PDB file of C-alpha atoms and ligand atoms in Angstrom:
ATOM      1  CA  MET A  24      -2.588 -17.535 -13.165  1.00 65.00           C
ATOM      2  CA  ASP A  25       0.843 -17.736 -13.246  1.00 74.00           C
ATOM      3  CA  SER A  26       3.692 -14.906 -12.899  1.00 75.00           C
ATOM      4  CA  ALA A  27       3.349 -14.093 -16.766  1.00 79.00           C
ATOM      5  CA  GLU A  28       0.322 -13.245 -16.728  1.00 81.00           C
ATOM      6  CA  TYR A  29       0.112 -11.489 -13.672  1.00 77.00           C
ATOM      7  CA  GLU A  30       3.349  -9.131 -14.794  1.00 76.00           C
ATOM      8  CA  ARG A  31       1.488  -8.278 -18.209  1.00 81.00           C
ATOM      9  CA  LYS A  32      -1.381  -7.323 -16.243  1.00 82.00           C
ATOM     10  CA  ILE A  33       0.030  -5.477 -13.473  1.00 80.00           C
ATOM     11  CA  ALA A  34       1.987  -3.539 -16.641  1.00 82.00           C
ATOM     12  CA  ALA A  35      -1.702  -3.112 -18.361  1.00 85.00           C
ATOM     13  CA  ARG A  36      -2.979  -1.543 -14.903  1.00 87.00           C
ATOM     14  CA  PHE A  37      -0.018   1.146 -14.459  1.00 90.00           C
ATOM     15  CA  ALA A  38      -0.005   2.186 -18.154  1.00 91.00           C
ATOM     16  CA  SER A  39      -3.868   3.040 -18.237  1.00 90.00           C
ATOM     17  CA  PHE A  40      -2.476   5.587 -14.888  1.00 93.00           C
ATOM     18  CA  ASP A  41       1.030   6.719 -16.822  1.00 96.00           C
ATOM     19  CA  GLN A  42      -1.407   8.064 -19.476  1.00 95.00           C
ATOM     20  CA  ASP A  43       1.529  10.570 -20.957  1.00 96.00           C
ATOM     21  CA  HIS A  44       4.047   7.066 -20.724  1.00 95.00           C
ATOM     22  CA  ASN A  45       7.182   8.708 -19.561  1.00 97.00           C
ATOM     23  CA  GLY A  46       7.132   5.330 -17.175  1.00 96.00           C
ATOM     24  CA  TYR A  47       5.864   7.118 -13.786  1.00 97.00           C
ATOM     25  CA  ILE A  48       2.563   8.518 -12.780  1.00 97.00           C
ATOM     26  CA  ASP A  49       2.712  11.668 -11.604  1.00 97.00           C
ATOM     27  CA  ARG A  50      -0.470  14.451 -10.868  1.00 98.00           C
ATOM     28  CA  GLU A  51       0.489  15.966 -15.026  1.00 98.00           C
ATOM     29  CA  ASP A  52      -1.152  12.496 -15.803  1.00 98.00           C
ATOM     30  CA  PHE A  53      -4.591  13.095 -13.672  1.00 97.00           C
ATOM     31  CA  SER A  54      -4.669  16.010 -15.125  1.00 97.00           C
ATOM     32  CA  GLY A  55      -4.033  15.169 -18.536  1.00 97.00           C
ATOM     33  CA  ALA A  56      -6.544  12.501 -18.410  1.00 97.00           C
ATOM     34  CA  ALA A  57      -9.521  15.314 -17.668  1.00 98.00           C
ATOM     35  CA  LYS A  58      -7.523  17.744 -20.295  1.00 98.00           C
ATOM     36  CA  ALA A  59      -8.312  14.967 -23.271  1.00 97.00           C
ATOM     37  CA  VAL A  60     -11.783  14.100 -21.769  1.00 97.00           C
ATOM     38  CA  LEU A  61     -12.993  18.048 -21.906  1.00 98.00           C
ATOM     39  CA  ALA A  62     -11.488  18.028 -25.632  1.00 98.00           C
ATOM     40  CA  GLU A  63     -13.593  14.837 -26.709  1.00 97.00           C
ATOM     41  CA  PHE A  64     -16.764  16.750 -25.331  1.00 97.00           C
ATOM     42  CA  GLY A  65     -16.040  20.581 -26.650  1.00 97.00           C
ATOM     43  CA  THR A  66     -16.399  21.268 -22.391  1.00 96.00           C
ATOM     44  CA  THR A  67     -14.293  24.730 -21.274  1.00 96.00           C
ATOM     45  CA  ALA A  68     -11.880  24.087 -17.895  1.00 96.00           C
ATOM     46  CA  ARG A  69     -13.992  26.983 -16.610  1.00 96.00           C
ATOM     47  CA  CYS A  70     -17.650  25.305 -16.568  1.00 97.00           C
ATOM     48  CA  ASP A  71     -18.846  23.844 -13.510  1.00 97.00           C
ATOM     49  CA  LYS A  72     -18.159  20.232 -15.405  1.00 97.00           C
ATOM     50  CA  GLY A  73     -14.780  21.281 -15.939  1.00 97.00           C
ATOM     51  CA  GLN A  74     -13.953  22.276 -12.523  1.00 98.00           C
ATOM     52  CA  ALA A  75     -15.182  19.346 -10.944  1.00 98.00           C
ATOM     53  CA  LEU A  76     -13.687  17.348 -13.232  1.00 98.00           C
ATOM     54  CA  TYR A  77      -9.895  19.405 -12.556  1.00 98.00           C
ATOM     55  CA  ALA A  78     -10.829  19.092  -9.010  1.00 98.00           C
ATOM     56  CA  GLY A  79     -12.225  15.521  -9.249  1.00 98.00           C
ATOM     57  CA  ALA A  80      -8.417  14.218 -11.212  1.00 98.00           C
ATOM     58  CA  GLU A  81      -6.596  16.179  -8.192  1.00 98.00           C
ATOM     59  CA  ALA A  82      -8.260  13.705  -5.397  1.00 97.00           C
ATOM     60  CA  PHE A  83      -8.110  10.925  -7.901  1.00 95.00           C
ATOM     61  CA  TRP A  84      -4.173  11.904  -7.791  1.00 96.00           C
ATOM     62  CA  GLN A  85      -3.992  12.418  -4.005  1.00 96.00           C
ATOM     63  CA  GLY A  86      -5.687   9.411  -3.545  1.00 92.00           C
ATOM     64  CA  MET A  87      -2.996   7.552  -5.479  1.00 91.00           C
ATOM     65  CA  ALA A  88      -0.089   9.130  -4.351  1.00 94.00           C
ATOM     66  CA  GLY A  89      -0.921   8.534  -0.749  1.00 91.00           C
ATOM     67  CA  ILE A  90      -1.181   4.677  -1.016  1.00 88.00           C
ATOM     68  CA  ALA A  91       1.929   4.163  -3.512  1.00 90.00           C
ATOM     69  CA  ASP A  92       3.496   7.402  -3.201  1.00 93.00           C
ATOM     70  CA  VAL A  93       6.138   5.674  -0.526  1.00 90.00           C
ATOM     71  CA  ASP A  94       8.977   8.034  -0.922  1.00 94.00           C
ATOM     72  CA  GLY A  95       7.209  10.965  -1.718  1.00 96.00           C
ATOM     73  CA  ASP A  96       8.600  12.391  -4.106  1.00 97.00           C
ATOM     74  CA  GLN A  97       5.194  13.043  -6.062  1.00 97.00           C
ATOM     75  CA  ARG A  98       5.442  10.695  -8.957  1.00 97.00           C
ATOM     76  CA  VAL A  99       4.476   6.645  -8.496  1.00 96.00           C
ATOM     77  CA  THR A 100       7.274   4.371 -10.619  1.00 96.00           C
ATOM     78  CA  ARG A 101       5.745   1.166 -11.416  1.00 91.00           C
ATOM     79  CA  GLU A 102       8.216   0.044  -8.428  1.00 90.00           C
ATOM     80  CA  GLU A 103       5.620   1.733  -5.933  1.00 91.00           C
ATOM     81  CA  PHE A 104       2.688   0.451  -8.102  1.00 89.00           C
ATOM     82  CA  VAL A 105       3.222  -3.241  -8.337  1.00 83.00           C
ATOM     83  CA  THR A 106       4.674  -2.946  -4.498  1.00 79.00           C
ATOM     84  CA  GLY A 107       2.727  -0.396  -3.233  1.00 75.00           C
ATOM     85  CA  ALA A 108      -0.799   0.183  -4.206  1.00 72.00           C
ATOM     86  CA  VAL A 109      -1.276  -3.166  -6.131  1.00 72.00           C
ATOM     87  CA  LYS A 110      -1.977  -4.849  -3.120  1.00 73.00           C
ATOM     88  CA  ARG A 111      -3.838  -2.425  -1.442  1.00 74.00           C
ATOM     89  CA  LEU A 112      -6.375  -2.270  -4.079  1.00 72.00           C
ATOM     90  CA  ARG A 113      -6.835  -5.842  -3.983  1.00 73.00           C
ATOM     91  CA  ASP A 114      -6.989  -5.517  -0.900  1.00 77.00           C
ATOM     92  CA  SER A 115      -9.589  -2.976  -0.499  1.00 78.00           C
ATOM     93  CA  PRO A 116     -11.261  -2.170  -4.324  1.00 75.00           C
ATOM     94  CA  GLN A 117     -13.935  -0.455  -2.653  1.00 78.00           C
ATOM     95  CA  ARG A 118     -12.407   1.708  -1.289  1.00 79.00           C
ATOM     96  CA  PHE A 119      -9.994   2.724  -4.413  1.00 79.00           C
ATOM     97  CA  ALA A 120     -13.453   3.221  -5.807  1.00 82.00           C
ATOM     98  CA  GLU A 121     -14.258   5.569  -3.647  1.00 86.00           C
ATOM     99  CA  ILE A 122     -10.878   7.527  -4.211  1.00 90.00           C
ATOM    100  CA  ALA A 123     -12.257   7.532  -7.916  1.00 91.00           C
ATOM    101  CA  ARG A 124     -15.302   8.753  -7.072  1.00 93.00           C
ATOM    102  CA  PRO A 125     -15.316  12.406  -7.445  1.00 96.00           C
ATOM    103  CA  PHE A 126     -13.128  12.228 -11.003  1.00 96.00           C
ATOM    104  CA  LEU A 127     -15.440   9.207 -12.833  1.00 94.00           C
ATOM    105  CA  ARG A 128     -18.675  10.780 -11.861  1.00 95.00           C
ATOM    106  CA  ALA A 129     -17.229  14.114 -13.441  1.00 97.00           C
ATOM    107  CA  VAL A 130     -16.368  12.294 -16.343  1.00 96.00           C
ATOM    108  CA  ILE A 131     -20.298  11.030 -16.506  1.00 95.00           C
ATOM    109  CA  ALA A 132     -21.410  14.370 -15.800  1.00 96.00           C
ATOM    110  CA  VAL A 133     -19.374  15.906 -18.925  1.00 97.00           C
ATOM    111  CA  ALA A 134     -20.146  12.476 -21.434  1.00 96.00           C
ATOM    112  CA  ASP A 135     -23.682  12.492 -20.481  1.00 95.00           C
ATOM    113  CA  GLU A 136     -24.551  15.107 -23.199  1.00 89.00           C
ATOM    114  CA  ASP A 137     -29.279  15.562 -22.624  1.00 92.00           C
ATOM    115  CA  GLY A 138     -29.063  14.480 -19.508  1.00 91.00           C
ATOM    116  CA  GLN A 139     -30.020  10.923 -19.299  1.00 91.00           C
ATOM    117  CA  GLY A 140     -26.958   9.675 -18.285  1.00 91.00           C
ATOM    118  CA  PRO A 141     -24.221   8.771 -20.901  1.00 95.00           C
ATOM    119  CA  THR A 142     -24.559   6.763 -24.237  1.00 96.00           C
ATOM    120  CA  VAL A 143     -22.363   3.239 -24.966  1.00 95.00           C
ATOM    121  CA  ALA A 144     -20.999   5.663 -27.516  1.00 95.00           C
ATOM    122  CA  SER A 145     -20.215   8.569 -24.514  1.00 96.00           C
ATOM    123  CA  ALA A 146     -18.582   6.416 -22.500  1.00 95.00           C
ATOM    124  CA  GLU A 147     -16.620   4.602 -25.642  1.00 95.00           C
ATOM    125  CA  ARG A 148     -15.326   8.305 -26.777  1.00 96.00           C
ATOM    126  CA  VAL A 149     -13.804   8.288 -22.519  1.00 95.00           C
ATOM    127  CA  LEU A 150     -12.477   5.388 -22.612  1.00 94.00           C
ATOM    128  CA  ARG A 151     -10.651   6.101 -26.356  1.00 95.00           C
ATOM    129  CA  VAL A 152      -9.652   9.300 -25.205  1.00 95.00           C
ATOM    130  CA  LEU A 153      -8.180   7.681 -22.783  1.00 93.00           C
ATOM    131  CA  GLY A 154      -6.020   5.350 -24.230  1.00 91.00           C
ATOM    132  CA  VAL A 155      -7.893   2.704 -24.174  1.00 90.00           C
ATOM    133  CA  GLY A 156      -7.600   1.052 -28.003  1.00 89.00           C
ATOM    134  CA  ALA A 157     -10.424   0.856 -30.522  1.00 89.00           C
ATOM    135  CA  GLU A 158     -11.992  -2.025 -30.344  1.00 90.00           C
ATOM    136  CA  LEU A 159     -11.030  -2.802 -26.512  1.00 89.00           C
ATOM    137  CA  ALA A 160     -12.804   0.233 -25.994  1.00 92.00           C
ATOM    138  CA  GLY A 161     -16.112  -1.181 -27.515  1.00 93.00           C
ATOM    139  CA  ILE A 162     -16.267  -4.144 -25.552  1.00 92.00           C
ATOM    140  CA  ALA A 163     -15.706  -2.128 -22.564  1.00 90.00           C
ATOM    141  CA  ALA A 164     -18.345   0.525 -23.090  1.00 93.00           C
ATOM    142  CA  ALA A 165     -20.904  -2.368 -24.326  1.00 93.00           C
ATOM    143  CA  ALA A 166     -19.648  -4.335 -20.838  1.00 91.00           C
ATOM    144  CA  LEU A 167     -20.130  -1.388 -18.829  1.00 91.00           C
ATOM    145  CA  ASP A 168     -23.480  -0.718 -19.533  1.00 92.00           C
ATOM    146  CA  ALA A 169     -24.156  -4.273 -17.297  1.00 88.00           C
ATOM    147  CA  ASP A 170     -28.316  -4.692 -17.046  1.00 90.00           C
ATOM    148  CA  GLY A 171     -28.393  -3.561 -20.638  1.00 92.00           C
ATOM    149  CA  ASP A 172     -30.631  -0.063 -20.755  1.00 93.00           C
ATOM    150  CA  GLY A 173     -27.618   1.733 -22.494  1.00 93.00           C
ATOM    151  CA  ARG A 174     -26.283   4.151 -21.003  1.00 94.00           C
ATOM    152  CA  ILE A 175     -23.873   3.840 -18.471  1.00 93.00           C
ATOM    153  CA  ALA A 176     -25.032   4.624 -14.565  1.00 90.00           C
ATOM    154  CA  GLU A 177     -22.139   5.921 -11.396  1.00 89.00           C
ATOM    155  CA  ALA A 178     -22.964   2.423 -10.079  1.00 88.00           C
ATOM    156  CA  GLU A 179     -21.801   0.227 -13.116  1.00 89.00           C
ATOM    157  CA  ILE A 180     -18.423   2.530 -13.887  1.00 89.00           C
ATOM    158  CA  LEU A 181     -17.827   2.514  -9.799  1.00 86.00           C
ATOM    159  CA  ALA A 182     -18.755  -1.808  -9.641  1.00 85.00           C
ATOM    160  CA  ALA A 183     -16.294  -2.056 -13.141  1.00 85.00           C
ATOM    161  CA  PHE A 184     -13.727   0.586 -11.607  1.00 83.00           C
ATOM    162  CA  ALA A 185     -13.265  -1.803  -8.697  1.00 80.00           C
ATOM    163  CA  GLY A 186     -13.270  -5.055 -10.492  1.00 80.00           C
ATOM    164  CA  TYR A 187     -10.272  -4.154 -12.911  1.00 77.00           C
ATOM    165  CA  PHE A 188      -8.345  -3.081 -10.012  1.00 72.00           C
ATOM    166  CA  THR A 189      -9.315  -6.994  -8.170  1.00 67.00           C
ATOM    167  CA  THR A 190      -5.787  -8.680  -9.147  1.00 60.00           C
ATOM    168  CA  PRO A 191      -5.542 -12.106  -8.480  1.00 60.00           C
ATOM    169  CA  ALA A 192      -1.840 -12.789  -6.395  1.00 59.00           C
ATOM    170  CA  PRO A 193       0.019 -15.349  -9.063  1.00 57.00           C
ATOM    171  CA  ASP A 194      -0.418 -18.942  -8.074  1.00 52.00           C
ATOM    172  CA  ALA A 195       3.245 -19.201  -6.668  1.00 43.00           C
TER     173      ALA A 195
HETATM  174 CA1   CA B 208       2.779   9.756 -16.210  1.00 82.93          CA
HETATM  175 CA1   CA B 209       7.610   8.115  -5.366  1.00 82.93          CA
END
């Protein structure tokens, strides 16, 4: 991978966290993601699933800030993300998945409309509401169903999440 491709991939990962596109990652991006997912599935913030999702979003933000908010201003800039987070995510994607796990688990609970686990279609709705383009969301949701049973399991999501953040370093 050349450095231009590496930069492009890092930019895409930063953008996936900077949900409101204001140029930095902060708590609002995580709570906003929780709010958007709840709205998509008609779930209230007050119910158990809603509260778990907001709690997971806060834990995810705290984990991200712990890794990447070098100057402690409660904002993760692109520079902090690149210098602080990316290397550590690359070194320990599984640990990052652990930070995200409560949030991901809560998203699964909201998207699981019949108690059998989220369908591929539900996963696509989640990805779209989190800003993934329509075409890519369909492809990514299908890819999440690694064992092809039509349902998305927590292990499949965690594995995909860790893989997404296992960004190889540029060759240079
Ligand atoms: Ca933001
Ligand atoms: Ca900062």
